[in-house]
XYZ file of C-alpha atoms in Angstrom:
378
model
C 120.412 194.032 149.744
C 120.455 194.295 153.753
C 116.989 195.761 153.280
C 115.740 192.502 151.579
C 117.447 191.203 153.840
C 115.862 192.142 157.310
C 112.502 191.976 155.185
C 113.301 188.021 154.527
C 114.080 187.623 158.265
C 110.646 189.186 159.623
C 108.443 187.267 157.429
C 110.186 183.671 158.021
C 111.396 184.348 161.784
C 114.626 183.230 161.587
C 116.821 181.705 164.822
C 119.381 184.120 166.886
C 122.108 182.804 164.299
C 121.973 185.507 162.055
C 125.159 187.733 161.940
C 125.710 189.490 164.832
C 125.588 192.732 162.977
C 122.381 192.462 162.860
C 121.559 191.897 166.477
C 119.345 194.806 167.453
C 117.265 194.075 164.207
C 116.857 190.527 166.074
C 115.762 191.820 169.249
C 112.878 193.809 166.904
C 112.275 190.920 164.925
C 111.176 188.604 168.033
C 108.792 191.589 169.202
C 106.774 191.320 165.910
C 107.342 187.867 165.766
C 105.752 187.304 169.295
C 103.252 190.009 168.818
C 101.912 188.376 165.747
C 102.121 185.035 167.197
C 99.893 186.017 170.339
C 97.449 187.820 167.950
C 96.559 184.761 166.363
C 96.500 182.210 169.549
C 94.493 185.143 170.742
C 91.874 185.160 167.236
C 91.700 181.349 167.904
C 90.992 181.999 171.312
C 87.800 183.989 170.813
C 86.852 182.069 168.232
C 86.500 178.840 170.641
C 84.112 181.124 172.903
C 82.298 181.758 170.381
C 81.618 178.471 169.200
C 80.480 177.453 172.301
C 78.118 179.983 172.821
C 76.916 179.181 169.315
C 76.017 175.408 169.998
C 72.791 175.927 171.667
C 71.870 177.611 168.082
C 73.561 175.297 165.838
C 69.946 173.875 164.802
C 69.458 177.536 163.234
C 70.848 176.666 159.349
C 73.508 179.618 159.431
C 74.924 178.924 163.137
C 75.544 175.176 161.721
C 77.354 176.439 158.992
C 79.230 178.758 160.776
C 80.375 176.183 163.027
C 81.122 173.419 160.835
C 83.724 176.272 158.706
C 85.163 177.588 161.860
C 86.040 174.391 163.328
C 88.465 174.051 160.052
C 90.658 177.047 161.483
C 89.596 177.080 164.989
C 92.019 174.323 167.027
C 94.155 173.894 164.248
C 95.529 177.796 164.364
C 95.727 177.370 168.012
C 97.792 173.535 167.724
C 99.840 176.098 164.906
C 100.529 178.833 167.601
C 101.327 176.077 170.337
C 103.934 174.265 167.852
C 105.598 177.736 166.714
C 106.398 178.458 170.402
C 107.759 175.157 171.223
C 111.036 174.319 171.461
C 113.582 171.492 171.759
C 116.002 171.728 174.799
C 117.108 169.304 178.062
C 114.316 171.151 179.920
C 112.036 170.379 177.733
C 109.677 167.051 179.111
C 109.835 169.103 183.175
C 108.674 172.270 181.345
C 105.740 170.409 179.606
C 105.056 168.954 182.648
C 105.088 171.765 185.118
C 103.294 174.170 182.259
C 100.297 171.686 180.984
C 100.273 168.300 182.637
C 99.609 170.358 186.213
C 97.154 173.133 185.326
C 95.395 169.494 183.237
C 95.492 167.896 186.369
C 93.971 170.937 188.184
C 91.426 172.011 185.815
C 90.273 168.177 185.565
C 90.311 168.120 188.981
C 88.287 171.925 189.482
C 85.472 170.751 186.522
C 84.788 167.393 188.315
C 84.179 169.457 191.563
C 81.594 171.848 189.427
C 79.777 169.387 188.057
C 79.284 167.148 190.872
C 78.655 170.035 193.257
C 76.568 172.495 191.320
C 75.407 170.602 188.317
C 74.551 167.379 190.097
C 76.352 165.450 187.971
C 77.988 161.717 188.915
C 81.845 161.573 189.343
C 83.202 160.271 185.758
C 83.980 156.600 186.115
C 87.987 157.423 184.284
C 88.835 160.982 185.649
C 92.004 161.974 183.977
C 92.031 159.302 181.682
C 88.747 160.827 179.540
C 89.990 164.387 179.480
C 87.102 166.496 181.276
C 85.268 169.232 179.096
C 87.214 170.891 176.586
C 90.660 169.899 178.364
C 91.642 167.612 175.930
C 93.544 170.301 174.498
C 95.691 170.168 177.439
C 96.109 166.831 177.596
C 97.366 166.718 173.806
C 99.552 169.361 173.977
C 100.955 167.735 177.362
C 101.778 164.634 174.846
C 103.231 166.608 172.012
C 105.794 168.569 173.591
C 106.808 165.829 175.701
C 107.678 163.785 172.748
C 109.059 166.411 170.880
C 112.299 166.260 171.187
C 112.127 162.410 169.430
C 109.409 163.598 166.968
C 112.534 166.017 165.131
C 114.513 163.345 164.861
C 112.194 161.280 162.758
C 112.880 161.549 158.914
C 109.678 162.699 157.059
C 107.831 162.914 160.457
C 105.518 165.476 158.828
C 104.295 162.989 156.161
C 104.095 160.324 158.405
C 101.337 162.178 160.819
C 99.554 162.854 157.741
C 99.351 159.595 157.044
C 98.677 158.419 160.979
C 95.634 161.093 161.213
C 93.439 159.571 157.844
C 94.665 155.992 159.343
C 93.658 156.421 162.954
C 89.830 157.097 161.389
C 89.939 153.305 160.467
C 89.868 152.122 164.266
C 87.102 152.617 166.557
C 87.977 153.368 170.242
C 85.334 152.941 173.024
C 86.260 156.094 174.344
C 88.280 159.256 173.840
C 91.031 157.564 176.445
C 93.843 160.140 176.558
C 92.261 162.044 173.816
C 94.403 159.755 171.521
C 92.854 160.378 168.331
C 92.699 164.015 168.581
C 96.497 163.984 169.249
C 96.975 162.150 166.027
C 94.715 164.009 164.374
C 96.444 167.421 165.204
C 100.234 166.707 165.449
C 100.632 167.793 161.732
C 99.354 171.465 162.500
C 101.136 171.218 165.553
C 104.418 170.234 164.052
C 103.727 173.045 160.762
C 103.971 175.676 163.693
C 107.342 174.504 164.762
C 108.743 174.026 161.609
C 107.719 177.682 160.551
C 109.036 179.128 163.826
C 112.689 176.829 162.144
C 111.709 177.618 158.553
C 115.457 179.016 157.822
C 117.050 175.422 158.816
C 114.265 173.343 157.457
C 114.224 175.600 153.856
C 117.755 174.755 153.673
C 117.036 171.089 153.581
C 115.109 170.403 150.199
C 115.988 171.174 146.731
C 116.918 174.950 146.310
C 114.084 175.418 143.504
C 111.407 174.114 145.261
C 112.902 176.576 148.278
C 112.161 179.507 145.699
C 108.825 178.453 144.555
C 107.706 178.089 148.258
C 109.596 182.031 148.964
C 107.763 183.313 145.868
C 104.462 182.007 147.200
C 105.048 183.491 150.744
C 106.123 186.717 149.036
C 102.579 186.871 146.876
C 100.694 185.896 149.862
C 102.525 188.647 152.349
C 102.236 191.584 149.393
C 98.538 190.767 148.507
C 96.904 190.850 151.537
C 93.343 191.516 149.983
C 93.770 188.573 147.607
C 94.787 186.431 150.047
C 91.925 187.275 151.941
C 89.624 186.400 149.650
C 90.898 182.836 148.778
C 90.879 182.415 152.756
C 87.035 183.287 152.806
C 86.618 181.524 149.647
C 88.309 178.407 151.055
C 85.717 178.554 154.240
C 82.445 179.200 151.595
C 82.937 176.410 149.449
C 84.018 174.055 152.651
C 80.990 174.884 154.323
C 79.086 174.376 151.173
C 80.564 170.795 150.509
C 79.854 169.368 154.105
C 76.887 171.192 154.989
C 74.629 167.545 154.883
C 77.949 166.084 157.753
C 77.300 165.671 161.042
C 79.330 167.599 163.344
C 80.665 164.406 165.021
C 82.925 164.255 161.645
C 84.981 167.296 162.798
C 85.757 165.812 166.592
C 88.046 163.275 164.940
C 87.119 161.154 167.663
C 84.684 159.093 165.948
C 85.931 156.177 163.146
C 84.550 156.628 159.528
C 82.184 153.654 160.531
C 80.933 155.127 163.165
C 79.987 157.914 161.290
C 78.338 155.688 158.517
C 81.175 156.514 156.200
C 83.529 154.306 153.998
C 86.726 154.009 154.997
C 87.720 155.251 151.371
C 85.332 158.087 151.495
C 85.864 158.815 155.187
C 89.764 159.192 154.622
C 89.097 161.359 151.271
C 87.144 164.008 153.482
C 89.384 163.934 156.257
C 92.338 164.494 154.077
C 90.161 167.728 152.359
C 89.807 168.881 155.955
C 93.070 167.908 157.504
C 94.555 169.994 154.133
C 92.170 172.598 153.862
C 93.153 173.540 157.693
C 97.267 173.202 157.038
C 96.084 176.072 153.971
C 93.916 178.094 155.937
C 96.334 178.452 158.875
C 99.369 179.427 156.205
C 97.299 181.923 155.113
C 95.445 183.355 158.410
C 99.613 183.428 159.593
C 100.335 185.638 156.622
C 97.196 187.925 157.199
C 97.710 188.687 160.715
C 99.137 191.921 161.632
C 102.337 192.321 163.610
C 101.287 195.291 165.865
C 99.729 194.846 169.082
C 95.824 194.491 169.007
C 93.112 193.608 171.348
C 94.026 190.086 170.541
C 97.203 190.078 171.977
C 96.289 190.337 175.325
C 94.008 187.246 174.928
C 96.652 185.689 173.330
C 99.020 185.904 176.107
C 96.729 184.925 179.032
C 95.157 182.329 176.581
C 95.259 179.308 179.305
C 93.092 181.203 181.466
C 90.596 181.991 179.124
C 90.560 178.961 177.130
C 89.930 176.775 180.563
C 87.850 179.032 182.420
C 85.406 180.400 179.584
C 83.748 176.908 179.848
C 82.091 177.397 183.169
C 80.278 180.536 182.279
C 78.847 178.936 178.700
C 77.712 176.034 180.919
C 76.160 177.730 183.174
C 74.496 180.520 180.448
C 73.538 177.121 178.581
C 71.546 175.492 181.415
C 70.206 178.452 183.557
C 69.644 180.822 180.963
C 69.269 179.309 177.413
C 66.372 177.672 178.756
C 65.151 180.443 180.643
C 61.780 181.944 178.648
C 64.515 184.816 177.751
C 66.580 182.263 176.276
C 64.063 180.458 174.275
C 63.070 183.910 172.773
C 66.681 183.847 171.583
C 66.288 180.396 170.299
C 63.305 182.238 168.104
C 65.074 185.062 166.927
C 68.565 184.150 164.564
C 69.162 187.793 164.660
C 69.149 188.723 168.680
C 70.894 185.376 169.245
C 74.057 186.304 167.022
C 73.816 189.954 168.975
C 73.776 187.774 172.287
C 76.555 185.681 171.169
C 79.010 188.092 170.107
C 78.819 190.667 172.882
C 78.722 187.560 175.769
C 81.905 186.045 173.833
C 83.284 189.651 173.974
C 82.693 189.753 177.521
C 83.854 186.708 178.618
C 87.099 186.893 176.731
C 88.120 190.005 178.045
C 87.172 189.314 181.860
C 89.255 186.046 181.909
C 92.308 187.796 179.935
C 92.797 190.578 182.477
C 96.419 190.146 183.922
C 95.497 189.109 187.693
C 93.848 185.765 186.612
C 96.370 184.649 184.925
C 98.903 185.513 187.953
C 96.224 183.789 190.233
C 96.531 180.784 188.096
C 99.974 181.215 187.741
C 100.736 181.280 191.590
C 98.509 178.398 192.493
C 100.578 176.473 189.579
C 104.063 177.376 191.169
C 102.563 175.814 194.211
C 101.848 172.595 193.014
C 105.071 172.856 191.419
C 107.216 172.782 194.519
C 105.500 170.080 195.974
C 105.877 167.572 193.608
C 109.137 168.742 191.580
C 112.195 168.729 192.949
C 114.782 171.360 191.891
C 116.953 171.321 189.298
C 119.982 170.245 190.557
C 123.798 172.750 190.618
């Protein structure tokens, strides 16, 4: 029975409540539990350098298809990862803003400089505001841990966002101000995370049958790893098959459906498949993933740097080497370009997830910190 037990308490990640008796099987449990955890932040990590380095391709059939099914499970396993390790406490609105709202304000801040300075761009008329490249992640996350402690408190909050992302495709914004959709868009995966990392309260709250069936499924999912597998990949074929004529503007959930010359009844039929589709394929990728240290752990813990910093080398591989003559031989070749694009993502990923970046970034943070937050008070 204890055996059953401790296996129960692995695969759900229970809360330091458990019986005391147990307490050094605790302390082992929240090693595998943040070893698995960082594995796959650090799988959705690599997979967002990849894509990147994959849009200059994307007109090559199988590069389009590729991206269109990994944008299903890219950000939303990452929004999953960011929700499990959130938590609700009185520090919690100073720690979102000393963790994400500075390094947003300094990365927004360091990408305006690049592009005015070595790209030649113009200075973006609402800095901030319009989240810079690829920091609206940032920005959203900023938003949903600050608010978390009053999203908890909601009754059926859960179905509610579900609702809010397929209604928020209905209005058209003139532009991605506060990256307002996309926060709407991903609070449900964001919010699955959290309630996993609490599944042993939030089990206890519905009807004790339907609290088997969903144990049962977690048990077949965690004991058949190979079949599980397969109805993941299976999951991402057919996907990819049923929205390989959509434009790739669909999966920004920035646009509204009439922007994208969809119904609103179609439009919010297709975002539901997606919005469900990714709640499915992040269950199952969180069942798959091993809980032993990997390459992607590392990534996974020094994810910040690499996430923000990976987007200054593919911008500057896009424009002075992708249209180098070297580059448009790559453009030629499918099969070279998916050898370029795998060992530069490789590359990348594990220059900016060595250990002394992130302490660089992490210094210059605790910085910024002390000038503008005062301390905590005795």
């Amino acid at each position: 029975m204890l055996s059953n037990l401790k296996k129960f308490l692995v695969l759900n990640s229970v809360s330091s409540a458990t019986s005391s008796s147990l307490g050094n099987f605790n302390d082992k449990v929240k090693k595998v539990r943040l070893l698995k955890y960082d594995n796959l932040r650090g799988l959705g990590i690599l997979l967002v350098v990849l894509f990147h380095l994959m849009n200059p391709f994307s007109s090559v059939p199988f590069y389009g298809a590729i991206a269109k099914s990994s944008m299903i499970i890219i950000m939303p396993v990452i929004f999953f990862v960011s929700g499990y390790f959130s938590k609700v406490d009185e520090n919690t609105e100073i720690k979102a803003f000393k963790g994400i709202f500075i390094p947003y304000i300094f990365f927004c801040t360091l990408w305006i400089i690049f592009t005015v300075i070595v790209l030649g761009s113009n200075i973006p008329k609402m800095p901030y505001i319009v989240p810079a490249r690829g920091l609206w992640y940032l920005l959203t996350l900023f938003l949903m841990r600050l608010f978390l402690p009053i999203f908890v408190r909601i009754k059926h909050f859960f179905w509610i966002m579900i609702a809010g992302s397929l209604l928020i495709g209905l209005v058209t914004f003139g532009s991605n101000i506060f990256a307002f959709t996309k926060f709407i868009y991903y609070l449900p995966l964001f919010m699955l995370g959290y309630y996993f990392k609490n599944s042993d309260y939030y089990l206890n709250t519905i009807n004790p049958k339907l609290k088997g069936l969903f144990l049962k499924i977690k048990d077949f999912f965690v004991n058949y790893k190979l079949i599980t597998f397969g109805i993941l990949a299976l999951l991402l074929i057919s996907l990819t098959f049923v929205f390989r004529t959509y434009p790739s503007g669909f999966f920004s959930f920035e646009l509204s459906y009439s922007q994208l010359d969809l119904g609103n009844k179609i439009g919010m039929l297709m975002r539901l498949l997606v919005l469900l589709a990714s709640l499915f394929a992040v269950i199952l990728m969180n069942y798959l993933m091993t809980d032993k240290e990997t390459f992607l752990t590392k990534i996974g813990k020094n994810s910040l740097a690499v996430y923000v910093l990976h987007f200054y080398f593919t911008r500057i591989l896009d424009i002075y080497f992708i249209h180098s003559d070297l580059g448009s031989f790559l453009l030629d070749n499918p099969y070279l370009a998916g050898v370029y694009i795998v060992i530069t993502a490789l590359i990348i990923t594990y220059v900016l997830s060595r250990d002394f970046i992130t302490n660089i970034l992490n210094k210059i943070f605790d910085i910024i910190s002390k000038i503008f937050i005062k301390p905590a008070p005795n």
